[in-house]
Amino acid sequence: MSDRKPLLDVLRGEARAIPPIWLMRQAGRYLPEYQELRAKAGSFLDTCYNPRTAARITLQPIERFGFDAAILFSDILVVPDALGQKVWFESGHGPRLVPLENDSDIDALSGSFDIGKLAPVFETIDRVKGELPSSVAFIGFCGAPWTVASYMIAGRGTPDQAPARLFAYRRPEAFAGLIDILVEASVAYLIRQIDAGVETLQIFDSWAGVLPPQEFERWVAAPLKKIIDKVKEARPGVPIIAFARGGATHLPGLAETLGADALGLDTAIDPVWAAEHIPAGPALQGNLDPLALLAGGAALDREIDSILQSFAGRPHIFNLGHGVLPETPLEHVSQLIERVRRAGN
């Protein structure tokens, strides 16, 4: 790893006057070059498994905007796909899976993780790492067990993940078995990403906020800690960012117990509260509202400045509180980057 990569410096605990910046979903539908490639690439899952195309998509936002990090273009549902669950994407409707409906469906997944199916992902990483500028860090990722399990149970995204929540209440032992399967698969997947060339990792728990406290501890915090501990034991020194969306009141505790090098903050978290209540240790990442980025102008400048002021003096990675919206104007992204990078002047 280069010592001159701002993102990695922050993940090692350095507070920088100009924070490094990357955006969740920075490689995506708001970019015309992405739209052009996707039109030729077939299905979304086919695109994820096409190393040449996925590598180009990963690099596109770096080439256009000069972000401080590239994030691998893939999807969290490649893990259930490699576990043998049928996964596909319907245009306009998002992911679809054959739902897990009973205990035997989960039992059938045990020992079925075919990491060889993810070889195209590792080839994508190999292609990207040689093309990144020397100052740009490379982020790999996976979905957290709770979020991935919620799609596996329901067979699709739902507003409140009620199918998975009901399954966990009614059949907790079977659901725990699914979580354990996903922990082990995620660990193996992340380690292989590191070996292929990523320099840091983010674990996305996009649906953490739908759970009450005890369920959060059981299905979000505990599995995240297991993954982080196992990956760090196998590959010491590789920093990990944990993003538990909707987990605001849990963040002070996670900062002390999780072992992550950074915590991602979602849009709903007040930066002033975060700076005051989340203990020093992990860096903080976030948390501009994607709608502020869509709005642009004075409103965007105001929100950027508020976040920069709130996190001044502590390790901070500038990012959104969720992903870039597809309709975001390119000039607003340029405005964001320019204003963040003027912060130290």
C-alpha positions in Angstrom: 0.0 0.0 0.0 1.2 3.5 -0.8 1.5 5.9 2.2 0.3 8.7 -0.1 -3.3 7.6 -0.6 -5.4 10.0 1.3 -8.3 7.5 2.0 -5.9 5.0 3.5 -4.2 7.6 5.6 -7.5 8.6 7.1 -8.4 5.0 7.7 -5.1 4.7 9.6 -6.3 7.5 11.9 -5.0 10.7 10.2 -7.2 13.8 10.3 -6.7 15.8 7.0 -7.6 19.4 6.4 -9.0 18.2 3.0 -10.8 15.0 3.6 -10.7 12.3 0.9 -13.9 11.9 -1.1 -15.7 9.1 -2.9 -19.4 8.5 -3.3 -21.5 5.4 -2.9 -22.9 4.4 -6.3 -20.3 6.7 -7.9 -20.1 4.2 -10.8 -23.6 4.2 -12.0 -26.6 5.5 -13.8 -26.0 9.2 -13.5 -22.9 8.8 -15.8 -23.6 8.8 -19.6 -20.6 6.6 -20.2 -22.1 4.0 -17.8 -25.4 4.1 -19.6 -23.6 3.6 -22.9 -21.7 0.5 -21.6 -24.8 -1.0 -19.9 -26.8 -0.7 -23.1 -24.4 -3.1 -24.7 -23.7 -5.4 -21.8 -26.8 -7.5 -21.3 -28.4 -8.1 -17.9 -27.1 -6.3 -14.8 -25.8 -9.6 -13.4 -24.0 -10.3 -16.7 -22.4 -6.9 -16.4 -21.1 -7.7 -12.9 -19.6 -11.0 -14.2 -18.0 -9.4 -17.3 -14.5 -8.4 -16.1 -13.7 -6.1 -19.0 -17.0 -4.2 -18.7 -17.1 -4.1 -14.9 -13.5 -2.8 -14.8 -14.3 0.0 -17.2 -17.4 1.0 -15.1 -15.3 0.9 -11.9 -12.8 3.3 -13.5 -15.3 5.7 -15.2 -15.9 8.0 -12.2 -12.2 8.2 -11.4 -11.4 9.2 -15.0 -14.2 11.9 -15.0 -14.0 13.3 -11.5 -10.7 12.2 -9.9 -12.2 10.7 -6.7 -9.8 9.5 -4.0 -11.1 6.0 -4.2 -12.6 3.6 -6.7 -15.1 1.0 -5.5 -15.5 -2.3 -7.3 -18.4 -2.5 -9.6 -20.4 -5.5 -8.5 -23.5 -6.3 -6.4 -24.1 -7.6 -2.9 -26.2 -10.5 -4.3 -23.4 -12.2 -6.1 -22.9 -14.0 -2.7 -26.3 -15.7 -2.7 -25.7 -16.5 -6.4 -22.5 -18.3 -5.5 -24.4 -20.1 -2.8 -26.7 -21.6 -5.5 -29.8 -19.4 -5.0 -31.2 -18.3 -8.3 -30.6 -14.5 -8.7 -31.7 -12.2 -11.5 -32.5 -8.6 -12.1 -35.7 -7.3 -13.7 -35.5 -3.9 -15.5 -37.4 -1.3 -13.5 -38.0 -3.7 -10.6 -34.6 -4.5 -9.2 -33.3 -7.8 -7.9 -35.3 -11.0 -7.8 -34.4 -14.3 -6.1 -36.2 -17.6 -5.6 -37.2 -17.1 -2.0 -36.0 -19.2 0.9 -39.3 -20.4 2.4 -38.4 -23.0 5.0 -35.6 -24.5 7.1 -34.7 -27.1 4.5 -34.1 -24.3 1.9 -31.5 -22.9 4.3 -30.0 -26.3 5.1 -29.4 -26.9 1.4 -27.1 -23.8 1.3 -24.7 -25.2 3.9 -21.4 -26.0 2.3 -22.6 -24.9 -1.1 -20.6 -21.7 -1.5 -18.9 -21.8 -4.9 -16.2 -19.1 -4.7 -15.1 -20.2 -8.2 -18.3 -18.6 -9.6 -17.0 -15.3 -8.4 -13.7 -15.6 -10.4 -14.9 -12.9 -12.8 -15.1 -10.4 -9.9 -11.5 -11.2 -8.9 -10.5 -10.7 -12.5 -12.2 -7.3 -12.5 -10.1 -6.3 -9.5 -6.9 -7.5 -11.2 -7.8 -5.4 -14.3 -8.6 -2.3 -12.3 -5.7 -2.2 -9.9 -3.1 -1.7 -12.6 -5.0 1.3 -14.1 -5.7 3.3 -11.0 -3.7 6.5 -10.3 -1.1 6.0 -7.6 -3.0 8.3 -5.1 -6.4 6.5 -5.6 -7.4 3.7 -3.2 -9.3 0.6 -4.3 -12.3 -0.4 -2.2 -13.8 -3.9 -2.3 -17.1 -4.7 -0.6 -19.8 -7.2 0.4 -23.3 -6.9 1.8 -23.7 -7.6 5.5 -25.4 -10.9 6.4 -28.7 -9.2 7.7 -29.2 -7.2 4.5 -28.3 -10.1 2.2 -30.5 -12.5 4.2 -33.4 -10.1 3.9 -33.3 -10.4 0.1 -32.8 -14.1 0.2 -35.9 -14.7 2.4 -38.2 -12.3 0.6 -36.9 -12.9 -2.9 -36.8 -9.1 -3.5 -36.5 -5.8 -1.8 -39.3 -4.8 0.4 -40.1 -1.5 2.2 -39.5 -2.8 5.7 -38.0 -6.2 5.2 -41.0 -7.7 7.0 -40.5 -11.2 5.5 -37.0 -11.7 6.9 -38.0 -10.1 10.2 -41.0 -12.5 10.6 -38.8 -15.4 9.6 -36.2 -14.5 12.3 -38.9 -14.2 15.0 -40.7 -17.4 14.1 -37.7 -19.6 13.3 -34.7 -18.0 14.9 -32.5 -21.1 14.9 -32.9 -21.5 11.1 -32.3 -17.8 10.5 -29.2 -17.9 12.7 -28.0 -20.8 10.5 -28.5 -18.6 7.4 -26.6 -15.7 9.0 -23.7 -18.1 9.9 -23.6 -19.3 6.3 -23.4 -15.7 5.1 -20.7 -14.8 7.6 -18.4 -17.6 6.4 -19.2 -16.9 2.7 -18.6 -13.1 3.2 -15.3 -13.7 4.9 -14.0 -16.0 2.2 -15.2 -13.5 -0.5 -13.6 -10.5 1.1 -10.3 -12.3 1.7 -10.2 -13.2 -2.0 -10.9 -9.6 -2.9 -7.9 -8.5 -0.8 -5.7 -11.1 -2.4 -6.8 -10.0 -5.9 -5.8 -6.4 -5.1 -8.3 -4.3 -3.2 -6.8 -2.2 -0.4 -9.7 -1.6 1.9 -13.3 -3.0 2.3 -16.7 -1.7 3.0 -19.5 -3.8 4.4 -23.0 -2.6 3.5 -25.8 -3.2 6.0 -28.4 -1.1 4.1 -31.4 -2.4 6.1 -29.9 -2.3 9.6 -32.3 0.4 10.6 -35.5 -1.6 10.4 -34.6 -3.8 13.5 -35.4 -3.1 17.1 -32.4 -3.0 19.5 -32.2 -6.7 20.5 -32.6 -7.8 17.0 -30.0 -5.3 15.8 -27.5 -6.7 18.2 -28.2 -10.3 17.1 -28.5 -9.9 13.4 -26.4 -6.8 12.6 -23.8 -6.0 15.2 -22.7 -9.6 16.1 -22.4 -10.8 12.5 -20.5 -7.6 11.4 -18.0 -8.1 14.3 -17.5 -11.8 13.3 -16.7 -10.8 9.7 -14.4 -8.0 10.7 -12.5 -10.2 13.3 -12.1 -13.0 10.9 -10.9 -10.9 8.0 -8.5 -8.9 10.1 -7.1 -12.1 11.6 -6.5 -13.5 8.1 -5.3 -10.3 6.5 -4.0 -7.9 9.2 -3.6 -4.3 8.2 -6.4 -4.1 5.7 -8.9 -1.4 6.9 -12.6 -2.0 7.0 -15.5 0.5 6.8 -18.8 -0.6 8.3 -22.0 1.1 7.0 -25.0 0.2 9.1 -27.6 2.4 7.6 -30.3 3.5 10.0 -28.2 2.4 13.1 -27.7 5.9 14.5 -28.2 5.3 18.2 -26.1 2.2 18.0 -23.0 3.9 16.5 -21.3 5.0 19.8 -21.4 1.3 20.9 -20.3 0.1 17.5 -17.3 2.5 17.5 -16.1 0.8 20.7 -16.9 -2.9 20.0 -17.0 -3.5 16.3 -13.3 -3.2 15.4 -14.0 -1.3 12.2 -11.6 1.3 11.0 -14.4 3.6 9.9 -18.1 3.9 10.4 -20.4 5.1 7.6 -23.0 7.6 8.5 -26.4 7.7 6.8 -28.3 10.9 5.8 -30.5 11.0 8.9 -27.5 11.4 11.3 -26.7 14.9 12.5 -23.0 15.5 11.9 -22.7 17.6 15.1 -24.3 14.8 17.1 -22.0 12.2 15.5 -18.9 14.3 16.2 -19.9 14.7 19.8 -21.2 11.3 20.6 -19.2 8.7 18.6 -16.0 8.0 20.4 -12.7 8.7 18.8 -11.1 5.7 17.2 -12.8 4.8 13.9 -12.9 7.4 11.2 -16.3 8.7 10.2 -17.6 8.6 6.7 -20.4 10.6 5.2 -23.0 12.0 5.2 -24.3 14.4 2.6 -27.9 13.9 1.6 -28.1 12.6 -2.0 -31.0 15.0 -2.6 -28.7 18.0 -1.7 -26.4 16.8 -4.4 -29.3 16.5 -6.8 -30.4 20.1 -5.8 -27.0 21.7 -6.3 -26.4 25.4 -5.9 -26.3 27.2 -2.6 -28.1 24.4 -0.8 -25.4 22.0 -1.7 -22.6 24.4 -0.7 -24.3 24.9 2.7 -24.6 21.2 3.4 -21.1 20.5 2.4 -19.7 23.3 4.6 -21.8 22.1 7.6 -20.4 18.5 7.3 -16.8 19.8 6.9 -17.1 22.0 9.9 -18.7 19.3 12.1 -15.9 16.8 11.4 -12.9 19.2 11.3 -10.0 17.9 13.4 -11.0 14.2 13.3 -10.4 11.5 10.6 -13.2 12.0 8.1 -14.0 10.6 4.6 -16.5 12.8 2.7 -19.3 10.7 1.2 -23.0 10.6 0.8 -25.4 9.2 3.4 -26.6 6.8 0.7 -26.0 6.4 -3.1 -25.8 8.9 -5.9 -29.3 9.3 -7.4 -29.5 8.4 -11.2 -30.9 11.9 -12.1 -28.0 13.8 -10.4 -26.4 16.4 -12.8 -22.7 15.9 -13.5 -22.0 19.5 -12.8 -23.3 19.1 -9.2 -20.8 16.3 -8.6 -18.1 18.6 -9.9 -19.3 21.4 -7.6 -19.2 19.0 -4.6 -15.6 17.8 -5.3 -14.3 21.4 -5.9 -15.9 22.7 -2.7 -14.6 19.8 -0.5 -11.1 20.2 -2.0 -11.0 23.9 -1.2 -11.7 23.1 2.4 -8.1 23.4 3.5 -7.4 26.7 1.7 
